[in-house]
Short mmCIF file of N, CA and C in Angstrom, two decimals:
data_model
loop_
_atom_site.label_atom_id
_atom_site.label_comp_id
_atom_site.label_asym_id
_atom_site.label_seq_id
_atom_site.Cartn_x
_atom_site.Cartn_y
_atom_site.Cartn_z
N MET G 1 -11.98 -6.48 -12.04
CA MET G 1 -12.61 -7.01 -11.26
C MET G 1 -11.29 -7.31 -9.82
N PRO G 2 -11.18 -6.06 -9.01
CA PRO G 2 -9.84 -6.73 -7.72
C PRO G 2 -10.80 -7.81 -6.81
N LYS G 3 -9.03 -8.41 -6.30
CA LYS G 3 -8.91 -9.23 -5.93
C LYS G 3 -9.38 -9.54 -4.76
N ASP G 4 -9.95 -9.96 -3.98
CA ASP G 4 -10.19 -10.08 -2.26
C ASP G 4 -8.94 -9.53 -1.42
N HIS G 5 -7.83 -10.21 -2.03
CA HIS G 5 -6.52 -10.13 -1.11
C HIS G 5 -6.13 -8.95 -1.14
N GLU G 6 -6.64 -7.94 -2.29
CA GLU G 6 -5.64 -6.74 -2.47
C GLU G 6 -6.03 -5.66 -1.47
N THR G 7 -5.40 -5.34 -0.83
CA THR G 7 -5.53 -3.58 0.18
C THR G 7 -5.59 -2.45 -1.11
N ASP G 8 -6.79 -1.47 -0.38
CA ASP G 8 -7.07 -0.68 -1.21
C ASP G 8 -5.51 0.05 -1.76
N ALA G 9 -4.60 0.33 -0.86
CA ALA G 9 -3.12 0.89 -1.77
C ALA G 9 -2.47 0.10 -3.03
N GLU G 10 -2.87 -1.52 -2.46
CA GLU G 10 -2.46 -2.17 -3.87
C GLU G 10 -3.59 -2.22 -5.03
N ARG G 11 -4.97 -1.54 -4.78
CA ARG G 11 -5.19 -1.49 -6.21
C ARG G 11 -5.30 -0.40 -7.07
N ILE G 12 -4.93 0.77 -6.07
CA ILE G 12 -4.26 2.43 -6.30
C ILE G 12 -3.16 1.58 -6.89
N LEU G 13 -2.03 1.39 -6.58
CA LEU G 13 -0.68 1.00 -6.97
C LEU G 13 -1.14 0.45 -8.22
N LEU G 14 -1.78 -0.86 -8.68
CA LEU G 14 -1.72 -0.89 -10.08
C LEU G 14 -2.45 -0.87 -11.09
N PHE G 15 -4.13 0.22 -10.56
CA PHE G 15 -4.09 0.82 -11.45
C PHE G 15 -3.61 1.67 -11.64
N LEU G 16 -2.61 2.88 -11.26
CA LEU G 16 -2.04 3.72 -11.45
C LEU G 16 -1.01 3.32 -12.18
N ALA G 17 -0.51 2.79 -11.77
CA ALA G 17 0.90 1.66 -13.29
C ALA G 17 0.72 1.32 -14.06
N GLU G 18 -0.58 0.56 -14.06
CA GLU G 18 -1.29 0.51 -15.30
C GLU G 18 -1.69 1.55 -16.85
N ASN G 19 -1.44 2.83 -16.22
CA ASN G 19 -2.07 4.05 -16.84
C ASN G 19 -1.03 4.96 -16.35
N ARG G 20 0.15 4.35 -16.26
CA ARG G 20 1.31 5.45 -15.88
C ARG G 20 1.53 6.51 -16.67
N ASP G 21 0.98 6.45 -18.00
CA ASP G 21 1.32 7.68 -18.96
C ASP G 21 0.34 8.98 -18.86
N GLN G 22 -0.99 8.59 -17.42
CA GLN G 22 -2.49 9.78 -17.49
C GLN G 22 -2.14 9.56 -15.64
N ALA G 23 -2.81 11.14 -15.28
CA ALA G 23 -2.76 11.33 -14.22
C ALA G 23 -4.26 11.48 -14.02
N PHE G 24 -4.96 11.22 -13.05
CA PHE G 24 -6.25 11.28 -12.44
C PHE G 24 -6.81 11.43 -11.14
N GLU G 25 -7.46 12.13 -11.54
CA GLU G 25 -8.42 13.11 -9.68
C GLU G 25 -9.11 11.79 -9.21
N ALA G 26 -8.97 11.85 -7.86
CA ALA G 26 -9.29 10.85 -6.71
C ALA G 26 -10.46 9.94 -7.19
N ILE G 27 -11.74 10.72 -7.54
CA ILE G 27 -12.81 10.23 -7.87
C ILE G 27 -13.04 9.03 -9.12
N GLU G 28 -11.88 9.42 -10.00
CA GLU G 28 -11.60 9.39 -11.10
C GLU G 28 -10.95 7.28 -10.81
N ILE G 29 -10.11 7.61 -9.68
CA ILE G 29 -8.95 6.57 -9.04
C ILE G 29 -10.42 5.92 -7.99
N ALA G 30 -11.05 6.38 -7.60
CA ALA G 30 -11.73 5.52 -6.93
C ALA G 30 -13.04 4.84 -7.51
N ASP G 31 -13.71 5.43 -8.77
CA ASP G 31 -14.38 5.17 -9.99
C ASP G 31 -13.39 3.41 -10.50
N ASN G 32 -12.42 3.71 -10.74
CA ASN G 32 -11.66 2.99 -11.69
C ASN G 32 -11.02 1.53 -10.53
N THR G 33 -11.02 1.52 -9.06
CA THR G 33 -10.61 0.52 -8.73
C THR G 33 -11.76 0.23 -7.59
N ASP G 34 -12.71 0.39 -7.72
CA ASP G 34 -14.43 0.23 -7.30
C ASP G 34 -14.54 -0.10 -5.93
N LEU G 35 -13.52 2.10 -5.30
CA LEU G 35 -13.21 2.23 -4.18
C LEU G 35 -13.80 3.24 -3.83
N ASP G 36 -14.30 3.77 -2.43
CA ASP G 36 -14.65 4.60 -2.43
C ASP G 36 -14.47 5.42 -2.53
N GLU G 37 -14.63 6.96 -2.41
CA GLU G 37 -13.76 8.47 -3.19
C GLU G 37 -13.40 8.51 -1.28
N ASN G 38 -13.99 8.12 -0.91
CA ASN G 38 -13.14 8.69 0.89
C ASN G 38 -12.25 8.08 1.48
N SER G 39 -12.26 6.89 1.06
CA SER G 39 -11.42 6.07 1.28
C SER G 39 -10.15 5.73 0.77
N VAL G 40 -10.17 6.45 -1.24
CA VAL G 40 -9.04 7.11 -1.50
C VAL G 40 -8.49 7.87 -1.56
N ARG G 41 -8.82 8.33 -0.56
CA ARG G 41 -7.61 10.20 -0.47
C ARG G 41 -6.73 9.91 0.97
N PRO G 42 -7.48 9.87 1.51
CA PRO G 42 -6.42 9.29 2.79
C PRO G 42 -4.97 7.85 2.31
N VAL G 43 -5.36 7.41 1.38
CA VAL G 43 -4.63 6.45 0.77
C VAL G 43 -3.18 6.79 -0.35
N LEU G 44 -4.11 7.63 -0.80
CA LEU G 44 -3.85 8.59 -1.79
C LEU G 44 -2.12 10.10 -0.79
N ASP G 45 -2.34 9.92 0.15
CA ASP G 45 -2.39 11.07 0.83
C ASP G 45 -0.74 9.87 1.58
N ARG G 46 -1.17 8.88 2.29
CA ARG G 46 -0.23 8.23 2.40
C ARG G 46 1.15 7.65 1.48
N LEU G 47 0.45 7.53 0.39
CA LEU G 47 1.07 7.12 -1.29
C LEU G 47 2.81 7.56 -1.20
N ARG G 48 1.80 9.07 -1.12
CA ARG G 48 2.69 9.74 -1.65
C ARG G 48 3.35 10.36 -0.72
N SER G 49 3.00 10.34 0.52
CA SER G 49 4.37 10.57 1.68
C SER G 49 5.94 9.12 1.37
N SER G 50 5.11 8.46 0.65
CA SER G 50 6.08 7.66 0.64
C SER G 50 6.54 7.18 -0.25
N GLY G 51 6.47 8.20 -1.50
CA GLY G 51 7.49 8.46 -2.48
C GLY G 51 6.59 7.36 -3.86
N LEU G 52 5.49 6.73 -3.59
CA LEU G 52 5.01 5.87 -4.46
C LEU G 52 4.02 6.53 -5.44
N VAL G 53 3.11 7.47 -5.62
CA VAL G 53 2.30 8.32 -6.26
C VAL G 53 2.93 10.11 -5.88
N ARG G 54 2.43 10.78 -6.93
CA ARG G 54 2.68 11.90 -7.13
C ARG G 54 1.41 12.93 -7.22
N GLN G 55 1.49 13.68 -6.79
CA GLN G 55 0.15 14.85 -7.12
C GLN G 55 0.48 15.94 -7.50
N GLU G 56 -0.28 16.63 -8.51
CA GLU G 56 -0.08 17.15 -9.83
C GLU G 56 -1.12 18.17 -9.64
N GLU G 57 -0.98 19.42 -8.50
CA GLU G 57 -2.35 19.74 -9.09
C GLU G 57 -3.37 19.34 -8.57
N SER G 58 -4.41 19.07 -8.47
CA SER G 58 -5.82 18.09 -8.16
C SER G 58 -5.59 16.52 -8.82
N THR G 59 -4.78 16.49 -9.32
CA THR G 59 -4.57 14.43 -10.36
C THR G 59 -3.20 13.70 -9.38
N TRP G 60 -3.30 12.71 -9.32
CA TRP G 60 -2.49 11.96 -9.79
C TRP G 60 -1.89 10.84 -10.06
N ARG G 61 -0.63 10.22 -10.36
CA ARG G 61 0.23 9.86 -10.99
C ARG G 61 0.58 8.81 -10.11
N ILE G 62 1.02 7.95 -10.97
CA ILE G 62 2.03 6.99 -10.64
C ILE G 62 3.66 7.70 -10.31
N GLY G 63 4.30 6.52 -9.52
CA GLY G 63 5.79 7.13 -8.58
C GLY G 63 6.46 6.87 -9.38
N THR G 64 7.92 6.83 -8.96
CA THR G 64 8.56 6.16 -9.40
C THR G 64 8.78 4.91 -9.98
N LEU G 65 9.13 4.09 -11.57
CA LEU G 65 7.97 2.75 -11.04
C LEU G 65 9.53 1.40 -10.30
N GLU G 66 10.68 2.75 -10.60
CA GLU G 66 11.58 1.75 -9.18
C GLU G 66 11.33 1.45 -8.09
N ARG G 67 10.71 3.47 -7.49
CA ARG G 67 10.45 2.61 -6.12
C ARG G 67 9.19 1.73 -5.82
N VAL G 68 7.99 1.91 -6.85
CA VAL G 68 7.00 1.00 -6.63
C VAL G 68 7.02 0.06 -6.74
N ARG G 69 7.84 -1.14 -7.17
CA ARG G 69 8.93 -2.40 -7.80
C ARG G 69 9.70 -2.37 -6.74
N ASP G 70 10.06 -1.64 -5.60
CA ASP G 70 10.40 -2.16 -4.40
C ASP G 70 9.88 -2.58 -3.46
N ALA G 71 8.97 -1.34 -3.58
CA ALA G 71 7.97 -1.44 -2.77
C ALA G 71 6.57 -2.94 -2.56
N PHE G 72 6.85 -3.37 -3.90
CA PHE G 72 6.18 -4.48 -3.49
C PHE G 72 6.88 -5.75 -3.43
N ALA G 73 8.31 -5.42 -4.00
CA ALA G 73 9.06 -6.51 -3.67
C ALA G 73 9.16 -6.96 -2.30
N PHE G 74 9.47 -6.01 -1.65
CA PHE G 74 8.91 -5.96 -0.07
C PHE G 74 8.23 -6.61 0.45
N HIS G 75 6.90 -5.91 0.15
CA HIS G 75 6.00 -6.82 0.34
C HIS G 75 5.38 -8.54 0.33
N SER G 76 6.16 -8.31 -1.50
CA SER G 76 5.54 -9.90 -1.43
C SER G 76 6.68 -10.48 -0.48
N THR G 77 8.04 -10.59 0.05
CA THR G 77 8.36 -10.94 0.71
C THR G 77 8.16 -10.97 2.35
N VAL G 78 7.51 -10.13 2.72
CA VAL G 78 6.58 -10.35 4.24
C VAL G 78 5.85 -11.28 3.90
N GLN G 79 5.52 -10.88 2.68
CA GLN G 79 4.00 -12.10 2.69
C GLN G 79 4.22 -13.32 2.37
N SER G 80 5.37 -13.75 2.01
CA SER G 80 6.03 -15.20 1.61
C SER G 80 6.43 -15.51 2.41
N LEU G 81 7.57 -14.59 4.20
CA LEU G 81 7.81 -14.71 5.07
C LEU G 81 6.46 -15.30 6.33
N ASN G 82 5.47 -14.58 5.88
CA ASN G 82 4.39 -15.00 7.00
C ASN G 82 3.60 -15.70 6.66
N GLU G 83 3.51 -16.47 5.37
CA GLU G 83 3.04 -18.09 4.42
C GLU G 83 3.96 -18.67 5.31
N ARG G 84 4.74 -18.70 5.64
CA ARG G 84 5.67 -20.34 5.73
C ARG G 84 6.26 -19.48 7.21
N VAL G 85 6.19 -18.52 7.73
CA VAL G 85 6.48 -18.86 9.44
C VAL G 85 5.52 -18.13 9.93
N GLY G 86 4.26 -18.00 9.48
CA GLY G 86 3.22 -17.74 10.34
C GLY G 86 3.23 -15.62 10.59
N TYR G 87 2.45 -15.62 11.23
CA TYR G 87 2.23 -13.98 11.37
C TYR G 87 2.31 -13.94 12.62
N GLU G 88 2.87 -12.47 13.19
CA GLU G 88 3.14 -12.43 14.62
C GLU G 88 1.69 -11.61 14.74
N ASP G 89 1.80 -11.84 15.92
CA ASP G 89 1.11 -11.89 17.16
C ASP G 89 1.35 -10.66 17.92
N ARG G 90 1.02 -9.42 17.65
CA ARG G 90 1.25 -7.96 18.30
C ARG G 90 0.93 -8.88 20.32
N GLU G 91 0.55 -9.30 20.39
CA GLU G 91 -0.03 -9.40 21.67
C GLU G 91 1.58 -10.05 22.10
N GLU G 92 1.99 -11.63 21.64
CA GLU G 92 3.11 -12.57 21.95
C GLU G 92 4.18 -11.42 21.72
N TRP G 93 4.60 -10.82 20.96
CA TRP G 93 5.23 -9.41 20.60
C TRP G 93 5.46 -9.56 22.11
N LEU G 94 4.64 -8.34 22.27
CA LEU G 94 4.74 -7.68 23.51
C LEU G 94 4.98 -8.66 24.75
N ALA G 95 3.78 -9.79 25.12
CA ALA G 95 4.49 -9.88 25.99
C ALA G 95 6.17 -10.26 26.35
N ALA G 96 6.75 -11.15 25.42
CA ALA G 96 7.78 -11.93 25.30
C ALA G 96 8.90 -10.24 25.87
N ALA G 97 8.81 -9.67 24.68
CA ALA G 97 9.49 -8.22 25.40
C ALA G 97 9.94 -7.41 26.92
N ALA G 98 7.88 -8.06 27.10
CA ALA G 98 7.91 -7.58 28.81
C ALA G 98 8.58 -8.85 29.27
N GLU G 99 8.37 -9.77 29.53
CA GLU G 99 9.13 -10.92 29.49
C GLU G 99 11.22 -10.67 29.82
N SER G 100 11.72 -10.82 28.70
CA SER G 100 12.48 -9.53 28.13
C SER G 100 13.47 -8.87 29.02
N ASP G 101 12.58 -8.00 29.26
CA ASP G 101 13.04 -7.54 30.07
C ASP G 101 13.42 -7.56 31.94
N THR G 102 12.19 -8.26 32.01
CA THR G 102 12.12 -8.72 34.02
C THR G 102 13.50 -9.75 33.54
N ASP G 103 14.05 -10.91 32.61
CA ASP G 103 14.75 -10.72 32.67
C ASP G 103 16.40 -10.63 32.62
N ASP G 104 16.33 -9.05 32.45
CA ASP G 104 16.94 -8.95 32.39
C ASP G 104 17.18 -7.71 33.48
N GLU G 105 16.89 -8.03 34.92
CA GLU G 105 16.65 -7.03 36.01
C GLU G 105 17.48 -7.69 36.71
#
């Protein structure tokens, strides 16, 4: 059963990594991750463009494990920093940037 905090991409990557000796069609990935197939396809496309999964005709498999490990390590680091120092607020960031621009004038 998926954890509530996992993103669709994490769920797909974990499933493919656990089954790295196999390739799956998108519908199979959807069924095994409890995701809607219409949600899985765009996520797979994004993961492919990042080199985290490979497409082989109509099937998908995990990309290189080193690349996937690096992505999870980066994600884990960002999560840890967010928990320690707080999440960035985009509106605050934009306001600070605008203030900095007016200070430079």
